[in-house]
Short mmCIF file of N, CA and C and ligand atoms in Angstrom, two decimals:
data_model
loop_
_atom_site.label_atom_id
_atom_site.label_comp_id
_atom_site.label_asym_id
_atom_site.label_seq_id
_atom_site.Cartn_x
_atom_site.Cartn_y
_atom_site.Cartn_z
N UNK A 27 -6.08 -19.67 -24.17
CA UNK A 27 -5.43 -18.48 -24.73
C UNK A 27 -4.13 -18.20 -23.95
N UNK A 28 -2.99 -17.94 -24.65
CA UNK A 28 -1.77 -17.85 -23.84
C UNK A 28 -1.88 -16.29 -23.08
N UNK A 29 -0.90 -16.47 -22.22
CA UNK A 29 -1.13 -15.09 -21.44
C UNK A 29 -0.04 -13.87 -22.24
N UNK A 30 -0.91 -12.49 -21.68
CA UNK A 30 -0.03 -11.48 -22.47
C UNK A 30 1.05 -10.97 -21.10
N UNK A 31 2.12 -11.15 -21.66
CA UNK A 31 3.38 -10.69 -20.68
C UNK A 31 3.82 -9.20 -20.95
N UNK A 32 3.80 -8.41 -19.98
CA UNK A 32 3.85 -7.32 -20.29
C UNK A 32 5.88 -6.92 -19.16
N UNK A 33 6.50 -7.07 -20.66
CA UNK A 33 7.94 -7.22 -19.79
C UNK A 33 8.53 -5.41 -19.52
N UNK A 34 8.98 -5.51 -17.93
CA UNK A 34 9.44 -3.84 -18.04
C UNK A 34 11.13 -3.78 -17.62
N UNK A 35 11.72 -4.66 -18.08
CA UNK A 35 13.18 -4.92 -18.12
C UNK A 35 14.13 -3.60 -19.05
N UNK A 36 15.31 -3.47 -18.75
CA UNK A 36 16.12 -2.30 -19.66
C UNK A 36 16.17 -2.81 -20.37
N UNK A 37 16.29 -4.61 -20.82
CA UNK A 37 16.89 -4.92 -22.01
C UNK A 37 16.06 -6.24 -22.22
N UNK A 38 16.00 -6.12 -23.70
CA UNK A 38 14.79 -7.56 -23.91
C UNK A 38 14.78 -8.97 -23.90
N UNK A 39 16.48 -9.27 -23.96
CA UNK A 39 17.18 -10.53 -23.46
C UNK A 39 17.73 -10.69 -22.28
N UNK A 40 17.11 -10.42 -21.11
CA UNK A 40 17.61 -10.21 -19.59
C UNK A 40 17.44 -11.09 -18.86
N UNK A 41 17.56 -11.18 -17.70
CA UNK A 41 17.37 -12.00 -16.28
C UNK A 41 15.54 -12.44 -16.74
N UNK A 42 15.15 -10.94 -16.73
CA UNK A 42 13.87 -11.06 -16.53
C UNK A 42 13.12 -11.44 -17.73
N UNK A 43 13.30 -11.71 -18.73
CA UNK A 43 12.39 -12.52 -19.96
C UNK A 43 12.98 -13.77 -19.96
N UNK A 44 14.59 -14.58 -18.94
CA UNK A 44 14.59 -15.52 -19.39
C UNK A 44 13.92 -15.95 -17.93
N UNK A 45 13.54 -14.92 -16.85
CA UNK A 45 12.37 -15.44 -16.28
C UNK A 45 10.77 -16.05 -16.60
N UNK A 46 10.72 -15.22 -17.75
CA UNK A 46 9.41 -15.65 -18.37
C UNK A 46 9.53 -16.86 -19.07
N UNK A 47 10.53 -17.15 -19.55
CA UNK A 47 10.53 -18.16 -20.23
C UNK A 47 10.36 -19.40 -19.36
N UNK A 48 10.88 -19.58 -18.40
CA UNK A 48 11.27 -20.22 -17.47
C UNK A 48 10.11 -20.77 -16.86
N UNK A 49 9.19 -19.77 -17.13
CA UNK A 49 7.75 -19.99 -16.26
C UNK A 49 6.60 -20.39 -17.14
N UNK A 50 6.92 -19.89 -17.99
CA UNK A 50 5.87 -19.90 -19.71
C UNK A 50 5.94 -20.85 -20.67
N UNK A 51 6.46 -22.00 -20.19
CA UNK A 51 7.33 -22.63 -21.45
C UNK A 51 6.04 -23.11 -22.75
N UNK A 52 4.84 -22.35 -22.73
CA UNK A 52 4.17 -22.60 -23.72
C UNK A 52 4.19 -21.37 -24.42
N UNK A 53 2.97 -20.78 -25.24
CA UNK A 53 3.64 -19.57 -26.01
C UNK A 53 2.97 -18.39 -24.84
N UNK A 54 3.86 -17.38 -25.08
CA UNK A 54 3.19 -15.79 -24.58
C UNK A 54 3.28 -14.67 -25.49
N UNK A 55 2.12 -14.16 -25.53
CA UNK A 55 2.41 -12.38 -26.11
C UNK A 55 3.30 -11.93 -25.61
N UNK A 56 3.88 -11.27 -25.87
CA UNK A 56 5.04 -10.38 -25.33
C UNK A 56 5.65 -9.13 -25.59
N UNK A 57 4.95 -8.23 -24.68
CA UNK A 57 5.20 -6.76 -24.97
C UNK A 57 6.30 -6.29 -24.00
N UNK A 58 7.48 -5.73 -24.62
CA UNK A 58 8.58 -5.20 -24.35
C UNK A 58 8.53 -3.85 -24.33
N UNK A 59 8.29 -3.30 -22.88
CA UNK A 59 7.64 -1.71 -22.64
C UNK A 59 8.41 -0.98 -23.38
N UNK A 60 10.07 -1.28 -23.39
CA UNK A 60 11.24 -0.12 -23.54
C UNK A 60 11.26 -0.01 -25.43
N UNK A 61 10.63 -0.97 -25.60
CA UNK A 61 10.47 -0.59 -27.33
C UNK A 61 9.08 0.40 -27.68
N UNK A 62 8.44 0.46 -26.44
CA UNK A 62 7.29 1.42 -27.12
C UNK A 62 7.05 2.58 -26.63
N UNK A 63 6.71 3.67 -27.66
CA UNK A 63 6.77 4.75 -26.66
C UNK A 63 5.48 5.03 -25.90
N UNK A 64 6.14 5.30 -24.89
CA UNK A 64 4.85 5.62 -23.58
C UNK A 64 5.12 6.62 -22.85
N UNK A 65 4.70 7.95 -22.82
CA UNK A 65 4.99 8.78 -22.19
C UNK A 65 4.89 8.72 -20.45
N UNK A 66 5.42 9.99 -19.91
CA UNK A 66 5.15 9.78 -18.27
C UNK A 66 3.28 10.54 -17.90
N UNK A 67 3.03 9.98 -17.15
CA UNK A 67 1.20 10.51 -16.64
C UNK A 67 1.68 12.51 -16.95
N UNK A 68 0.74 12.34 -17.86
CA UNK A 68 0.67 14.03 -17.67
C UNK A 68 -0.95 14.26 -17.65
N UNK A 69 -0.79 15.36 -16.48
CA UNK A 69 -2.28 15.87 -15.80
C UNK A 69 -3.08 16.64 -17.49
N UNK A 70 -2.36 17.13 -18.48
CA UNK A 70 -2.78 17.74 -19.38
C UNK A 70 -2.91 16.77 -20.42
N UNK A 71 -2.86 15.34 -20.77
CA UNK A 71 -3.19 14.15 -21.42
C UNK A 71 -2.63 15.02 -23.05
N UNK A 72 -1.56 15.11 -22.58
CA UNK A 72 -0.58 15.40 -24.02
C UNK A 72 -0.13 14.84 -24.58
N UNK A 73 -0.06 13.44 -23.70
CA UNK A 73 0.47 12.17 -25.16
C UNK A 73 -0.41 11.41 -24.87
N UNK A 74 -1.73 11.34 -25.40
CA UNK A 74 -2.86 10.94 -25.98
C UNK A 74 -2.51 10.06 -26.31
N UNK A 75 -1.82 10.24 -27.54
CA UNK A 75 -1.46 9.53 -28.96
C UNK A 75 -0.59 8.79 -29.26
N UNK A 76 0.04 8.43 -28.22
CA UNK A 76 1.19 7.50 -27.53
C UNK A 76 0.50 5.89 -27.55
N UNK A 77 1.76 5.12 -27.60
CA UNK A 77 1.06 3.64 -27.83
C UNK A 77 0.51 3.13 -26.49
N UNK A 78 0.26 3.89 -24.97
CA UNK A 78 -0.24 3.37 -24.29
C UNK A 78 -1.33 2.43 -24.56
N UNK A 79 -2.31 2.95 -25.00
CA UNK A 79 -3.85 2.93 -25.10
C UNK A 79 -3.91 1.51 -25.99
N UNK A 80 -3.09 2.04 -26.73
CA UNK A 80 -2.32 0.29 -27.91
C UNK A 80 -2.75 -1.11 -26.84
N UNK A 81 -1.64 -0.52 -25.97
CA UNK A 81 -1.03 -2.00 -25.11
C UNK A 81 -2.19 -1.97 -23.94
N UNK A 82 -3.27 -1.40 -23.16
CA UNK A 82 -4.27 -1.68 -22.89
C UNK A 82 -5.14 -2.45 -23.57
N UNK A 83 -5.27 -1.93 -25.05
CA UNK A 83 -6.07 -3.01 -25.70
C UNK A 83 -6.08 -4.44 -26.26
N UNK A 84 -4.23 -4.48 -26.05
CA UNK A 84 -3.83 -5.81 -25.70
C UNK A 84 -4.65 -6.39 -24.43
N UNK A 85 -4.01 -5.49 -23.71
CA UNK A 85 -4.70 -6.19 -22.03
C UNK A 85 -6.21 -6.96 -22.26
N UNK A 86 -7.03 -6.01 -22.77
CA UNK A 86 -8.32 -5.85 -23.01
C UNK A 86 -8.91 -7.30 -23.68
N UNK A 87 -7.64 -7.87 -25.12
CA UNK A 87 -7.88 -8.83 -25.45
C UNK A 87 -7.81 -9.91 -25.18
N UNK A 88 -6.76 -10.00 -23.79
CA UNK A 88 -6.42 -11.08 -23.27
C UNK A 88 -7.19 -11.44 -22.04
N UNK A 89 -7.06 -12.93 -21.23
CA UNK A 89 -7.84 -13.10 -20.09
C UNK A 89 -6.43 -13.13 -18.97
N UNK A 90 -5.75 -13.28 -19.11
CA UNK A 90 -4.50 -13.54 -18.27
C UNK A 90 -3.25 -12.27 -18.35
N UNK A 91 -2.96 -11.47 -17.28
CA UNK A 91 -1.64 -10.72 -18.03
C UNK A 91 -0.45 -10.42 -16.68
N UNK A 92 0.29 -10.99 -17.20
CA UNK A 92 1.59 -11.04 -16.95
C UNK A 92 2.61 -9.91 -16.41
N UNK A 93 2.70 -9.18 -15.39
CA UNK A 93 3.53 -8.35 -15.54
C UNK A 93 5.32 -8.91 -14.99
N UNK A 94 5.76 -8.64 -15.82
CA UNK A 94 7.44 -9.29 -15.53
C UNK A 94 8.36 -8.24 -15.18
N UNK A 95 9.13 -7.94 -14.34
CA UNK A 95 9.80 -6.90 -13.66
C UNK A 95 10.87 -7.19 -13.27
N UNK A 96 12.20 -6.99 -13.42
CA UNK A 96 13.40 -6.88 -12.56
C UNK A 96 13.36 -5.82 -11.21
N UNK A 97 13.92 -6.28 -10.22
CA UNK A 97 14.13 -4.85 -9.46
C UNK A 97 14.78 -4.16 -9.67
N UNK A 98 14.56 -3.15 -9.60
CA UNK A 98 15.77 -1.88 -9.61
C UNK A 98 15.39 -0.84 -8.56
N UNK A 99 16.55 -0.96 -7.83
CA UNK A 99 16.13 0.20 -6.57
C UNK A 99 15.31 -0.47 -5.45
N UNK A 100 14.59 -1.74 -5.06
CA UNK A 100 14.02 -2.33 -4.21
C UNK A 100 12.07 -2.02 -4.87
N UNK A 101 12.10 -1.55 -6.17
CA UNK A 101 10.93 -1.10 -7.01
C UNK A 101 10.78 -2.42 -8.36
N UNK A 102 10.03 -1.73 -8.69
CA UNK A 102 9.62 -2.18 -10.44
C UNK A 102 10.21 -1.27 -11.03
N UNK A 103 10.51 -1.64 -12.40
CA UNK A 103 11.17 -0.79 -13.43
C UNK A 103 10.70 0.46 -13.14
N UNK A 104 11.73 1.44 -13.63
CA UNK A 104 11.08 2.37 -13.93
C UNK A 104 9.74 2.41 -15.30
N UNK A 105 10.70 1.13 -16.28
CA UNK A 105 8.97 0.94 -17.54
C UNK A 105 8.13 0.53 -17.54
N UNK A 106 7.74 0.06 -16.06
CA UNK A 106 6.75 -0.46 -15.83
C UNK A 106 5.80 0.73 -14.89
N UNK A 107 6.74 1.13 -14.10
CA UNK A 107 6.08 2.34 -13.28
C UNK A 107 5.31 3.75 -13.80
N UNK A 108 6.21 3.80 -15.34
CA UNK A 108 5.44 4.42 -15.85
C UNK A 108 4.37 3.98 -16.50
N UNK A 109 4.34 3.19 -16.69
CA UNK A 109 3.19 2.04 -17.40
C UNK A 109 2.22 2.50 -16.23
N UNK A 110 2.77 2.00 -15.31
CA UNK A 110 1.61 1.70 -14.10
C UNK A 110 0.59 3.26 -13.71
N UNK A 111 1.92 4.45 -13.84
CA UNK A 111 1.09 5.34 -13.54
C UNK A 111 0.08 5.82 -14.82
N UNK A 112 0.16 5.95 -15.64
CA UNK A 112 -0.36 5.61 -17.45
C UNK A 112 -1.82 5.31 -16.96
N UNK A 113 -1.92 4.05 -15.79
CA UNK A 113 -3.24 3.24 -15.65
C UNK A 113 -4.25 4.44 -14.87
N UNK A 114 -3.69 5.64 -15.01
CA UNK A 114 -4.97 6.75 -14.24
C UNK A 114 -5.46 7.40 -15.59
N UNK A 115 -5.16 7.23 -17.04
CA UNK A 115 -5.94 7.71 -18.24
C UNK A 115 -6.81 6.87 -17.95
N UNK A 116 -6.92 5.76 -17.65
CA UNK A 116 -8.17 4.97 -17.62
C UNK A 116 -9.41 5.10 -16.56
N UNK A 117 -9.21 6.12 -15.81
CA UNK A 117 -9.83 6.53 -14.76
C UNK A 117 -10.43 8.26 -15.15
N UNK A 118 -9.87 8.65 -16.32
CA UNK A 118 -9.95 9.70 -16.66
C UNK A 118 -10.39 10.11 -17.80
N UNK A 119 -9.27 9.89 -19.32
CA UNK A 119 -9.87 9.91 -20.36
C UNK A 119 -10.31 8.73 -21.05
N UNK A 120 -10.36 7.52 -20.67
CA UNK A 120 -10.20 5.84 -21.51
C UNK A 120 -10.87 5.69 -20.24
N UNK A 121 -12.24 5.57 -19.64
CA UNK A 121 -12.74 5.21 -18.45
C UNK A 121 -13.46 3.79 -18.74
N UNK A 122 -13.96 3.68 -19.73
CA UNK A 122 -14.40 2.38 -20.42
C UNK A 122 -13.44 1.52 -20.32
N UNK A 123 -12.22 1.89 -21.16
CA UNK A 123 -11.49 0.43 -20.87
C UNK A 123 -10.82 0.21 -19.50
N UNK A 124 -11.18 0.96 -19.04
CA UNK A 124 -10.69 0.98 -17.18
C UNK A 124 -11.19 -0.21 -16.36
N UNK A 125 -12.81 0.51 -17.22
CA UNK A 125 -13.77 -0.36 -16.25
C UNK A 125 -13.81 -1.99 -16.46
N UNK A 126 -13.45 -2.15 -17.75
CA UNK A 126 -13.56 -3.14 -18.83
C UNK A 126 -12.13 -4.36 -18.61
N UNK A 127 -11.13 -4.16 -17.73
CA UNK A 127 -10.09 -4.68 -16.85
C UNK A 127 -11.00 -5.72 -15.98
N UNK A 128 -11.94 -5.76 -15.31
CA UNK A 128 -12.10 -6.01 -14.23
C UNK A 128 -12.66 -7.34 -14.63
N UNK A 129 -12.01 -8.38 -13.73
CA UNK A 129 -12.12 -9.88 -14.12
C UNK A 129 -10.99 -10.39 -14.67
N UNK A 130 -9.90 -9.91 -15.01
CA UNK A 130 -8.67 -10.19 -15.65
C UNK A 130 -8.41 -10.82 -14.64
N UNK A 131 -7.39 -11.98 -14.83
CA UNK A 131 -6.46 -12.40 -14.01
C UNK A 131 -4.84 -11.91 -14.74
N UNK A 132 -4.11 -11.43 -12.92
CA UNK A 132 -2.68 -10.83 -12.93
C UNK A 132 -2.14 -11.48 -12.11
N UNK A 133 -0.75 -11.86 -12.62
CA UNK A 133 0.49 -12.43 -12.17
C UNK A 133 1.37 -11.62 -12.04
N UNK A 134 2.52 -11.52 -11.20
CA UNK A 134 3.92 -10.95 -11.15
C UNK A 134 5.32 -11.81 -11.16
N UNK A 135 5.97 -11.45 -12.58
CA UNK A 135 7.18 -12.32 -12.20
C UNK A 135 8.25 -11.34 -12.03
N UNK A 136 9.27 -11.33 -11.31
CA UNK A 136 10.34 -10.44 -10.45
C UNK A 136 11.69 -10.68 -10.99
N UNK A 137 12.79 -10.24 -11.03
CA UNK A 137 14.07 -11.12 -10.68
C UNK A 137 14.60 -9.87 -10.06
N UNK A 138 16.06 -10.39 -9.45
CA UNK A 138 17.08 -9.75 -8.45
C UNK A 138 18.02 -10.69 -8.26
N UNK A 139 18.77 -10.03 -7.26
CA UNK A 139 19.99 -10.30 -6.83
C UNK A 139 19.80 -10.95 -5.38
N UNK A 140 19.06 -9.70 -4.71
CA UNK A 140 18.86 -10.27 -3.34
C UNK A 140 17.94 -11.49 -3.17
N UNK A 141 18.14 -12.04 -1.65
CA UNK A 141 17.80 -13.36 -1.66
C UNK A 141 16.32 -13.48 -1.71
N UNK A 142 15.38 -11.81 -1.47
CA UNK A 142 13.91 -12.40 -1.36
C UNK A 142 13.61 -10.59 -1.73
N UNK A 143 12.60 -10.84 -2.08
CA UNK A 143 11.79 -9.29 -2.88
C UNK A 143 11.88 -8.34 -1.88
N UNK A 144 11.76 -7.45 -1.92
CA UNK A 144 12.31 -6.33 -0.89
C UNK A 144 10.51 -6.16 -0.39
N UNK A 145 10.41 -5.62 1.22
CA UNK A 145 9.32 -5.58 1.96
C UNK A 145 8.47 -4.49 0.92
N UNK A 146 7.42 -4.86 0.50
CA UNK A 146 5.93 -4.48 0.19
C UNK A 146 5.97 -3.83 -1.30
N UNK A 147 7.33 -4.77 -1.99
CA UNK A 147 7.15 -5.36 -3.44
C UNK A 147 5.29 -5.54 -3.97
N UNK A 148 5.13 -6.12 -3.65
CA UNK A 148 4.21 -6.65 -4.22
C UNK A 148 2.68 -5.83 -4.09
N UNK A 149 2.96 -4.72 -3.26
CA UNK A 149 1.50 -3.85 -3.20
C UNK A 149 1.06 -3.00 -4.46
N UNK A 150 2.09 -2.44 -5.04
CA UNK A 150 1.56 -2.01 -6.56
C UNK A 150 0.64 -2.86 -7.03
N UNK A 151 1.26 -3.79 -7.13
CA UNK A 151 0.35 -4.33 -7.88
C UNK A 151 -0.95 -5.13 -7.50
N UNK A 152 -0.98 -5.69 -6.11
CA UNK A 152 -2.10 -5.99 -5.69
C UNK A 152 -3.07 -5.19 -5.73
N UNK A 153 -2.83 -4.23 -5.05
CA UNK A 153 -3.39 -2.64 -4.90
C UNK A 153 -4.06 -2.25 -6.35
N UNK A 154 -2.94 -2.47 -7.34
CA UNK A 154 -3.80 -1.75 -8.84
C UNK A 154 -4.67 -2.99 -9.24
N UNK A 155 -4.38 -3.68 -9.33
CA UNK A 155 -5.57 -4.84 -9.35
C UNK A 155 -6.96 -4.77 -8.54
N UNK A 156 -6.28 -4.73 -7.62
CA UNK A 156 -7.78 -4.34 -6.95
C UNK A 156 -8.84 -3.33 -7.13
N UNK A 157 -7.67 -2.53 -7.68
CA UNK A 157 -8.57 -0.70 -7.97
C UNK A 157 -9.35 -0.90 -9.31
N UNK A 158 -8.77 -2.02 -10.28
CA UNK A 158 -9.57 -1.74 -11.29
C UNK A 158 -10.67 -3.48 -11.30
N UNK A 159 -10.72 -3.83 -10.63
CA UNK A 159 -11.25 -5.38 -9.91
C UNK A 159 -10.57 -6.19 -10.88
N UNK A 160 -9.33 -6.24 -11.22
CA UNK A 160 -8.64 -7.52 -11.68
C UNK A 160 -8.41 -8.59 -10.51
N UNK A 161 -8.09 -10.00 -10.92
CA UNK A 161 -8.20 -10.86 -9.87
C UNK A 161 -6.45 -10.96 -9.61
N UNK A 162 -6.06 -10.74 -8.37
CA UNK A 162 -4.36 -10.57 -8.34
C UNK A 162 -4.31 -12.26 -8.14
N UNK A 163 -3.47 -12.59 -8.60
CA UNK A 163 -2.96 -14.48 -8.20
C UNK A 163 -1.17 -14.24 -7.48
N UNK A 164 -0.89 -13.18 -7.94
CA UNK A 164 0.09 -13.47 -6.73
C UNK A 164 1.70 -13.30 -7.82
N UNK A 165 2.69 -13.69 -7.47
CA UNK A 165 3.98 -12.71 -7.37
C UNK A 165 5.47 -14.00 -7.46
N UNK A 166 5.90 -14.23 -8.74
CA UNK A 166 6.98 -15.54 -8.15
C UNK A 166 8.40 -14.39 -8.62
N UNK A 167 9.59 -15.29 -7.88
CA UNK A 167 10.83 -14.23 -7.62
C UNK A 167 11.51 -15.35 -8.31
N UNK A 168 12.23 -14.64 -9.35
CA UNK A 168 13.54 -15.37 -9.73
C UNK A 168 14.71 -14.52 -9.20
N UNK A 169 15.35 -15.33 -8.17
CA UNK A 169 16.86 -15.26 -7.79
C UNK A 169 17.82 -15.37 -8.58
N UNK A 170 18.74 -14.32 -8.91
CA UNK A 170 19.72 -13.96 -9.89
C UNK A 170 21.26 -13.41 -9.11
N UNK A 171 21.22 -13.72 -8.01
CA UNK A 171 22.50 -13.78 -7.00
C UNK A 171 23.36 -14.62 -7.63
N UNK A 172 23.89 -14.60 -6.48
CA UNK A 172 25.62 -15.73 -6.82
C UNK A 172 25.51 -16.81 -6.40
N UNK A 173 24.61 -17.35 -5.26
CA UNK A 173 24.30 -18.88 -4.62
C UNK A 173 23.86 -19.71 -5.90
N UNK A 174 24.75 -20.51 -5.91
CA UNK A 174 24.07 -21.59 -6.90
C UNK A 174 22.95 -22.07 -6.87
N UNK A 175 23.22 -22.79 -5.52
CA UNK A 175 21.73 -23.70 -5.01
C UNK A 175 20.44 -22.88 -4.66
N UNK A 176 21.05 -21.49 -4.20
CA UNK A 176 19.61 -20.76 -4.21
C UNK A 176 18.76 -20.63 -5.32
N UNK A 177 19.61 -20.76 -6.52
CA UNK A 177 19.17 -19.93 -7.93
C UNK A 177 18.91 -21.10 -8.36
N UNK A 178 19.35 -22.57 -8.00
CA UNK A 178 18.71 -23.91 -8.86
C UNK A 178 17.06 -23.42 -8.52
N UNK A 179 17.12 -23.63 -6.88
CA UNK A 179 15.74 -23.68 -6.01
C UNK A 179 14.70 -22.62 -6.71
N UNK A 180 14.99 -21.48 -7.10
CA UNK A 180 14.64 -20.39 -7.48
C UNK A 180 13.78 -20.77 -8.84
N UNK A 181 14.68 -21.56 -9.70
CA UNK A 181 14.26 -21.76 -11.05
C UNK A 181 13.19 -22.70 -11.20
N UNK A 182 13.36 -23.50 -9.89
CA UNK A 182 12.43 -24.74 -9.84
C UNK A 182 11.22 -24.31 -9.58
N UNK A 183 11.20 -23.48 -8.55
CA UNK A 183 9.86 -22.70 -7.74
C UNK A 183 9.10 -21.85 -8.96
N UNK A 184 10.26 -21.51 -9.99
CA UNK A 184 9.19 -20.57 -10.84
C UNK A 184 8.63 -21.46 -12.39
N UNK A 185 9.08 -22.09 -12.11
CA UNK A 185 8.58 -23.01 -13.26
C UNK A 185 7.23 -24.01 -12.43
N UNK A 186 7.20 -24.31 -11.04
CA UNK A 186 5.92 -24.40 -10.18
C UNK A 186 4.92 -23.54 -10.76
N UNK A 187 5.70 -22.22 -10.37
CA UNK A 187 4.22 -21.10 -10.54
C UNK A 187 3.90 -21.20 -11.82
N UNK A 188 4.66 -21.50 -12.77
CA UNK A 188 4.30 -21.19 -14.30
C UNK A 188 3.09 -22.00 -14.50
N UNK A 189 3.42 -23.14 -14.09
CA UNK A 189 2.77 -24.81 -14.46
C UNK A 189 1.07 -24.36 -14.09
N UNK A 190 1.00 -23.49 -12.53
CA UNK A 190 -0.35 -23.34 -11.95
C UNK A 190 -0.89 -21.64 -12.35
N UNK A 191 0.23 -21.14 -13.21
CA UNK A 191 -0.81 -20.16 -13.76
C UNK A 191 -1.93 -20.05 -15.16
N UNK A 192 -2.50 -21.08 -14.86
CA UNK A 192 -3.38 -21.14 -16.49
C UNK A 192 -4.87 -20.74 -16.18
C1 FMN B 26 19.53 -0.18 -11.94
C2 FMN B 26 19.53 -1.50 -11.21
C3 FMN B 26 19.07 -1.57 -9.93
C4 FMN B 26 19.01 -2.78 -9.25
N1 FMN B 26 18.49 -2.83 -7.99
C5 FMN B 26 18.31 -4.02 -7.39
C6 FMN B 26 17.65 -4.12 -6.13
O1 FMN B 26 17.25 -3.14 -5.52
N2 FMN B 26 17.46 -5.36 -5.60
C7 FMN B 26 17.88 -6.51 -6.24
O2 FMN B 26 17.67 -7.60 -5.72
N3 FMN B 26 18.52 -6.45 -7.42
C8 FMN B 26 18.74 -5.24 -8.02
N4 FMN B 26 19.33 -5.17 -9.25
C9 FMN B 26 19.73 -6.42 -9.91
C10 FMN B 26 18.66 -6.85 -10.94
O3 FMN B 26 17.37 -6.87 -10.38
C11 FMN B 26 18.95 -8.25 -11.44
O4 FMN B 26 20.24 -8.32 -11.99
C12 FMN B 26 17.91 -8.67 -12.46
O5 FMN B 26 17.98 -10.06 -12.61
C13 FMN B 26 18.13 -7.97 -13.79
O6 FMN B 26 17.11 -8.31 -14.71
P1 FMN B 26 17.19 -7.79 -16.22
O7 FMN B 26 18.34 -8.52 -16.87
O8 FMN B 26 15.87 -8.15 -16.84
O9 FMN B 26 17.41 -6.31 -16.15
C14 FMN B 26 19.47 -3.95 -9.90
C15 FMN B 26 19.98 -3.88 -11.20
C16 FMN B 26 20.03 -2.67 -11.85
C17 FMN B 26 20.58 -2.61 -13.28
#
């Protein structure tokens, strides 16, 4: 089953989906956060009715999921962050499909500018993996600087990880 990529880029032809591609070269689902609406975590669960719950049940259907991220700010998107905070309805009102995560396998693919992910990148998401017992596999960086040879090396390394994420 191909994996579901859950992309949180500003724009849907970016650095960061032609990271996915790069890594995926077989097929992927592909959910483009900034096309759907998803509200921010509200303590009063006022947007219920929002396509969050949608794109969980993607998750839900898949065994593999993908989260793809540019940096911005030395973070994850902001559409992913809200995504990410989103993942406490499932602890709250959607506790079933919360629980129902656990055994997934999660990947992280990145891009930037700078030469290496900024220090403790990668705890969101280990961290939320862990909280809901998904299995974390770990985190590849596409380099999008100005070094040529860094960004050959870069492309090579993530098409590695692609090859060993099945
Ligand atoms: C708002 C914004 C903030 C950024 N902040 C960082 C940063 O902190 N570190 C970094 O390495 N690159 C940063 N970048 C560069 C992007 O991560 C990089 O260009 C990335 O490849 C863009 O992917 P995209 O085309 O999918 O948006 C930033 C870019 C933008 C637009």
């Amino acid at each position: 089953m191909p994996p579901l990529v859950i992309l949180g880029s500003a724009r849907p032809d970016g650095d960061t989906r032609r990271a996915v591609e790069i890594a995926l070269t077989h097929s992927a689902n592909l959910i483009f956060l900034a096309q759907h609406n998803i509200g921010n975590y509200d303590y009063a669960h006022g947007n219920d009715g929002d396509e969050f719950l949608r794109i969980v049940d993607e998750m839900l259907a898949n065994e593999t999921i993908v989260f793809a991220t540019p940096v911005y700010w030395y973070a994850m998107s902001a559409q992913l962050k809200t995504f990410f905070d989103r993942l406490s309805d499932l602890t709250e009102t959607a506790k079933a499909k919360g629980r129902s995560l656990a055994g997934k396998k999660v990947w992280v693919i990145a891009t930037g500018t700078e030469d290496i992910l900024p220090e403790g990148f990668e705890v969101p998401f280990r961290r939320t993996a862990q909280y809901f017992a998904m299995n974390y596999r770990g985190c590849a960086y596409l380099y999008m600087g100005s070094d040529v040879a860094t960004r050959a090396d870069s492309e090579a390394a993530l098409a590695r990880f692609g090859a060993s994420l099945g």
